[in-house]
Short mmCIF file of C-alpha atoms in Angstrom, two decimals:
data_model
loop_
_atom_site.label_atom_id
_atom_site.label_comp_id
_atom_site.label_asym_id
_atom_site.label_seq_id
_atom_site.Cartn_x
_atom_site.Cartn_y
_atom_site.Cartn_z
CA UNK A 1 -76.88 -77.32 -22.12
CA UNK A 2 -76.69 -80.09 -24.33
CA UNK A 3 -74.43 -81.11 -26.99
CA UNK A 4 -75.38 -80.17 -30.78
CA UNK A 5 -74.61 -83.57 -32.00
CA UNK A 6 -77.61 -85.04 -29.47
CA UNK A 7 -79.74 -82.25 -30.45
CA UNK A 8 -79.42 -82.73 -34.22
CA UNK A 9 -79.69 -86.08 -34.10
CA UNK A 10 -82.97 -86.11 -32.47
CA UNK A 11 -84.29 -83.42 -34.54
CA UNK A 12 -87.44 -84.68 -36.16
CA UNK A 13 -90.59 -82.80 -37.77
CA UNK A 14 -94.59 -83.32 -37.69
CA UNK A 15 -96.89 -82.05 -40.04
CA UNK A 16 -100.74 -81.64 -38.79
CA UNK A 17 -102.80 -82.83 -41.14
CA UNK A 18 -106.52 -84.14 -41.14
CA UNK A 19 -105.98 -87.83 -41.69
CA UNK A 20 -102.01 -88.91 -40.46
CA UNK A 21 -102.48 -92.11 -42.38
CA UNK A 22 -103.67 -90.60 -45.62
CA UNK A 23 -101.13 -88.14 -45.86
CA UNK A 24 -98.16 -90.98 -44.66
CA UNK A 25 -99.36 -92.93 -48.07
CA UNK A 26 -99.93 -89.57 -50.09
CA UNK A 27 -96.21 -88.35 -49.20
CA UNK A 28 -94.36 -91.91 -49.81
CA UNK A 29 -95.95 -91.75 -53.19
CA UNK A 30 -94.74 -87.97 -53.79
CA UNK A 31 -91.45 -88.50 -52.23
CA UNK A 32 -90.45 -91.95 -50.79
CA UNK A 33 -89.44 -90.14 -47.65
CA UNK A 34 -90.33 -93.14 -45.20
CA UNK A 35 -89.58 -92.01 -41.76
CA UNK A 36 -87.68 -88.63 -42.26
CA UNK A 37 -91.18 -87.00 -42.07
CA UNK A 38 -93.99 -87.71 -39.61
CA UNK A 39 -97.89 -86.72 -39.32
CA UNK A 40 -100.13 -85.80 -36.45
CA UNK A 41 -103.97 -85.05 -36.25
CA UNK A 42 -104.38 -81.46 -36.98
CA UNK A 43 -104.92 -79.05 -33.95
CA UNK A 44 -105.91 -75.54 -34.54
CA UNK A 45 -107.59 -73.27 -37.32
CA UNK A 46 -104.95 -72.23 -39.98
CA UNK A 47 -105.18 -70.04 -42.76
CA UNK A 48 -102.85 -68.43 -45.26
CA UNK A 49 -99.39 -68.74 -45.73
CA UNK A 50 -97.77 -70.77 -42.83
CA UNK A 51 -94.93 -69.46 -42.55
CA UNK A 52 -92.26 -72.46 -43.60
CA UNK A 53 -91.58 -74.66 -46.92
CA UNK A 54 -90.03 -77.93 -46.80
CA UNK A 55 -87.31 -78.24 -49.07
CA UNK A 56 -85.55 -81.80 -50.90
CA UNK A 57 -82.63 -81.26 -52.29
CA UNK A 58 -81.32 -83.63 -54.99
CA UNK A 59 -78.00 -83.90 -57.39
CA UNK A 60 -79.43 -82.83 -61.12
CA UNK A 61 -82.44 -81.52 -62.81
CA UNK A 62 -84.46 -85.34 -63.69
CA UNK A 63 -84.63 -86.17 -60.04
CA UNK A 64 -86.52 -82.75 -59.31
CA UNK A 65 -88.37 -83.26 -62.38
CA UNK A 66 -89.19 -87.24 -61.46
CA UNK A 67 -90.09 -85.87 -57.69
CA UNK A 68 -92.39 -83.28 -58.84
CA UNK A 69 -94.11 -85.57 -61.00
CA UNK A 70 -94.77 -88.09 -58.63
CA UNK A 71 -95.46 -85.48 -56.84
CA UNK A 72 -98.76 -84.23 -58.77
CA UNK A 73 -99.68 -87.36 -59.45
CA UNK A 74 -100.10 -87.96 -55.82
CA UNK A 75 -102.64 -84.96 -55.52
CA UNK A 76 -99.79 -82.03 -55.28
CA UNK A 77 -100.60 -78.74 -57.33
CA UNK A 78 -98.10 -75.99 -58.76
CA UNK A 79 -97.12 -72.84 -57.26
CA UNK A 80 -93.99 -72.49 -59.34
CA UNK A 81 -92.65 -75.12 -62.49
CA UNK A 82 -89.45 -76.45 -62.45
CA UNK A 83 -87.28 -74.45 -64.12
CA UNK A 84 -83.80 -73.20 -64.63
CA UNK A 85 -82.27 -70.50 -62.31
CA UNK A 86 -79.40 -68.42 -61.59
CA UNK A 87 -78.84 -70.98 -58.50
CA UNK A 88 -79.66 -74.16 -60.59
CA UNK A 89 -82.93 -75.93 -61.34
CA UNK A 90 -86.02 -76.17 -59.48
CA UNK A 91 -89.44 -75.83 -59.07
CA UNK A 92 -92.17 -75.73 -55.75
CA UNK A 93 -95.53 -77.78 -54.84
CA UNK A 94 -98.02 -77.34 -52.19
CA UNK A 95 -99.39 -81.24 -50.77
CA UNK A 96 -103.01 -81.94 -50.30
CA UNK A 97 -102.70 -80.88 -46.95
CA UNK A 98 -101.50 -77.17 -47.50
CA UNK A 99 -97.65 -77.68 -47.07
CA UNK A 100 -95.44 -75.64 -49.54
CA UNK A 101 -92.38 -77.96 -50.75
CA UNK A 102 -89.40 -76.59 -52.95
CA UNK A 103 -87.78 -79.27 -55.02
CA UNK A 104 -83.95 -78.07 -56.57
CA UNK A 105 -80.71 -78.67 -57.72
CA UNK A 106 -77.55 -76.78 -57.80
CA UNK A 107 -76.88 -77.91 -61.56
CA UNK A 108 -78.67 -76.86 -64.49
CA UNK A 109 -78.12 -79.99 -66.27
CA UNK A 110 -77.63 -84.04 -65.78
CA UNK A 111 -74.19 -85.29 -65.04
CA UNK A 112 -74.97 -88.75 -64.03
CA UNK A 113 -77.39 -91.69 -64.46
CA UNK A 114 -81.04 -91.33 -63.35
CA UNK A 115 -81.89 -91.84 -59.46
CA UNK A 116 -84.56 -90.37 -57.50
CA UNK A 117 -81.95 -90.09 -54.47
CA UNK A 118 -82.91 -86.94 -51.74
CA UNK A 119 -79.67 -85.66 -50.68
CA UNK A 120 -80.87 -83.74 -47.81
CA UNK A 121 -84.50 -82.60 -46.28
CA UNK A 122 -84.27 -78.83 -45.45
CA UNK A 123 -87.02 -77.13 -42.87
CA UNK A 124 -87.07 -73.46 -44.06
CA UNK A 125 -88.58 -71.67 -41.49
CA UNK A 126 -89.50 -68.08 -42.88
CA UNK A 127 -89.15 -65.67 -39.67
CA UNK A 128 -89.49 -61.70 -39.40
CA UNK A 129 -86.24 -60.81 -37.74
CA UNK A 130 -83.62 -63.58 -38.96
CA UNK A 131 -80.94 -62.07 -36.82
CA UNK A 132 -82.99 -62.23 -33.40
CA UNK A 133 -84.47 -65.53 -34.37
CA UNK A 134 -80.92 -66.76 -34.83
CA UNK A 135 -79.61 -65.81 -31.68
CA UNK A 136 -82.95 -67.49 -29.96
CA UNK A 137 -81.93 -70.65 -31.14
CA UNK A 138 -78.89 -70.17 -30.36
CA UNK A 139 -79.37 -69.35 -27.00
CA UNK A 140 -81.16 -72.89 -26.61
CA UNK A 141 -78.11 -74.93 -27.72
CA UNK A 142 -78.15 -74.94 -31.88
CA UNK A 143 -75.47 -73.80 -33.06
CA UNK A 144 -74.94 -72.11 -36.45
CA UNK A 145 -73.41 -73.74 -39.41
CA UNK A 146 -74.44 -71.00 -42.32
CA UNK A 147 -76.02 -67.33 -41.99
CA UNK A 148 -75.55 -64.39 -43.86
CA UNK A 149 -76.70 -61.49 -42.05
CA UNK A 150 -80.41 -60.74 -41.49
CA UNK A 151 -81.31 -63.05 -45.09
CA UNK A 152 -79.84 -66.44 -44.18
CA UNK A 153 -79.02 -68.98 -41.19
CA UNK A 154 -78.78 -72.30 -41.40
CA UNK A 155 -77.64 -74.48 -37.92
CA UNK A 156 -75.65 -77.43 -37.71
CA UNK A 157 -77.59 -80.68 -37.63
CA UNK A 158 -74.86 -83.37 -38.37
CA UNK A 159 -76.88 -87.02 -38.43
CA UNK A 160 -80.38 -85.51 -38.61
CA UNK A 161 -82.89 -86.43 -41.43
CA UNK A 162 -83.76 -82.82 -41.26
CA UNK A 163 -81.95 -79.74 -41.57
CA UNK A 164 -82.94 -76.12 -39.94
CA UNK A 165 -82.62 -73.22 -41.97
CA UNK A 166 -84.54 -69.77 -41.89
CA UNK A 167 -84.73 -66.65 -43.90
CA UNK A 168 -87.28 -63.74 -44.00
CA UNK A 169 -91.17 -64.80 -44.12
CA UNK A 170 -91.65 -62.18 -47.06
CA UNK A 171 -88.89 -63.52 -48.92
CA UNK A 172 -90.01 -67.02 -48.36
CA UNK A 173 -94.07 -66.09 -49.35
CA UNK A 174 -92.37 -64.65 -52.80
CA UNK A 175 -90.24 -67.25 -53.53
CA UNK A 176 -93.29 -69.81 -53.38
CA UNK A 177 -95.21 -66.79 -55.19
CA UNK A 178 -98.49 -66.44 -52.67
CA UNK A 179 -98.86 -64.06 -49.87
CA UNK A 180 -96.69 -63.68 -46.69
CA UNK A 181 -100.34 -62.93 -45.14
CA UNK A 182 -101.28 -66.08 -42.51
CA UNK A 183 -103.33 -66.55 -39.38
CA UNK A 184 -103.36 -69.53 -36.39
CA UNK A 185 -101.60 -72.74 -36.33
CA UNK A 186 -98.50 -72.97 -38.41
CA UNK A 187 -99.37 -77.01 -38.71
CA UNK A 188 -96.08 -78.20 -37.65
CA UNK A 189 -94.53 -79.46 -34.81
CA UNK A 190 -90.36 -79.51 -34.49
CA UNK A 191 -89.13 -82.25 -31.78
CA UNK A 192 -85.56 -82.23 -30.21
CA UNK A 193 -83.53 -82.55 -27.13
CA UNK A 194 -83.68 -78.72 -27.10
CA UNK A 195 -87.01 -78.85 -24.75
CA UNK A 196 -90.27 -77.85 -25.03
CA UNK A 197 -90.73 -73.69 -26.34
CA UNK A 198 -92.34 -71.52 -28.74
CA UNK A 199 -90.30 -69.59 -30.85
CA UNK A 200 -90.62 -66.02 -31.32
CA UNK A 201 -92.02 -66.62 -34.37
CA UNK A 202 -94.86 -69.18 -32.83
CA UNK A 203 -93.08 -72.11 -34.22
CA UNK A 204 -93.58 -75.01 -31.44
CA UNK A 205 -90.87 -77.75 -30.26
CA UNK A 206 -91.41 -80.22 -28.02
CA UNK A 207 -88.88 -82.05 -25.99
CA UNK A 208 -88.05 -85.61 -27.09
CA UNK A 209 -89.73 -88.33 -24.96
#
């Protein structure tokens, strides 16, 4: 089996998306992600909800609001407006190419000067049976940093760009406010030294070369 710390640090996503090199420039606009994110041609009908968000999380309230705006000016639309929650401040996009992104904050108001600084890129993969899910993963080597029951797990991915996280599909639909409803390809490929599988949610990783 191999160590956690190689897995995580090798644990990269792919979107599929028509044109790789339009969506590279559309995202760096959005986001300034460089390489934490990476596009492949498109394989696959899709339709509906597919079944994950992407999620930046940032330090206060104008660097979700500068993100988002950058973010629609780039071609992004607006499931849900940034606004203030119980949990802190946020608000969720879908790109040009279909993917759902959650921008947020754990404060409701600025402390600090202005930056446009991600603190961490979260892949929320929204699953039917958390619980079972999480013990799949962990039975190929993750191993779990977070998880509350059948609502929450989130794995241990010290040195990554990305982090893994799950919670239910339904709960994930609602909180991006369309339906949980979604056929074929979920457009995204996960890569890691984990090997190559499908989940048992249909959620494909591939070894890294």
């Amino acid at each position: 089996m191999e160590n956690i710390t190689d897995i995580a640090t090798t644990l990269t996503v792919e979107l599929e998306v028509p044109d790789p090199e339009a969506a590279a420039a559309t995202y760096e606009a959005a986001f300034g992600l460089g390489d934490r994110l990476g596009f492949r041609a498109e394989q696959g009908p899709s339709s509906g909800f597919r079944g994950f968000m992407l999620s930046l999380v940032v330090s206060q309230p104008s660097t979700v609001d500068s993100l988002i705006g950058t973010a629609l000016e780039a071609g992004f639309t607006t499931l849900d407006p940034a606004k203030k929650s119980l949990w802190g401040y946020g608000g969720i996009v879908q790109a040009p190419d279909g993917t759902i992104w959650k921008i947020s904050c754990s404060k409701k108001k600025d402390v600090a000067p202005f930056t446009r600084d991600i603190d961490t890129v979260v892949l929320l993969l929204g699953v039917e049976d958390v619980k079972a899910s999480k013990r799949f993963y962990v039975d190929h080597g993750l191993t779990v940093a977070k998880s509350f029951g059948g609502k929450y797990a989130e794995f241990a991915c010290p040195g990554s760009p990305i982090t893994l996280a799950m919670y239910p599909r339904k709960a994930a639909a609602k909180e991006a406010g369309i339906s949980p409803e979604g056929t074929g390809s979920h457009r995204l490929v996960i890569t890691g030294t984990t090997g190559t599988f499908t989940d048992p949610d249909g959620f494909v990783w591939q070894a890294t070369a």
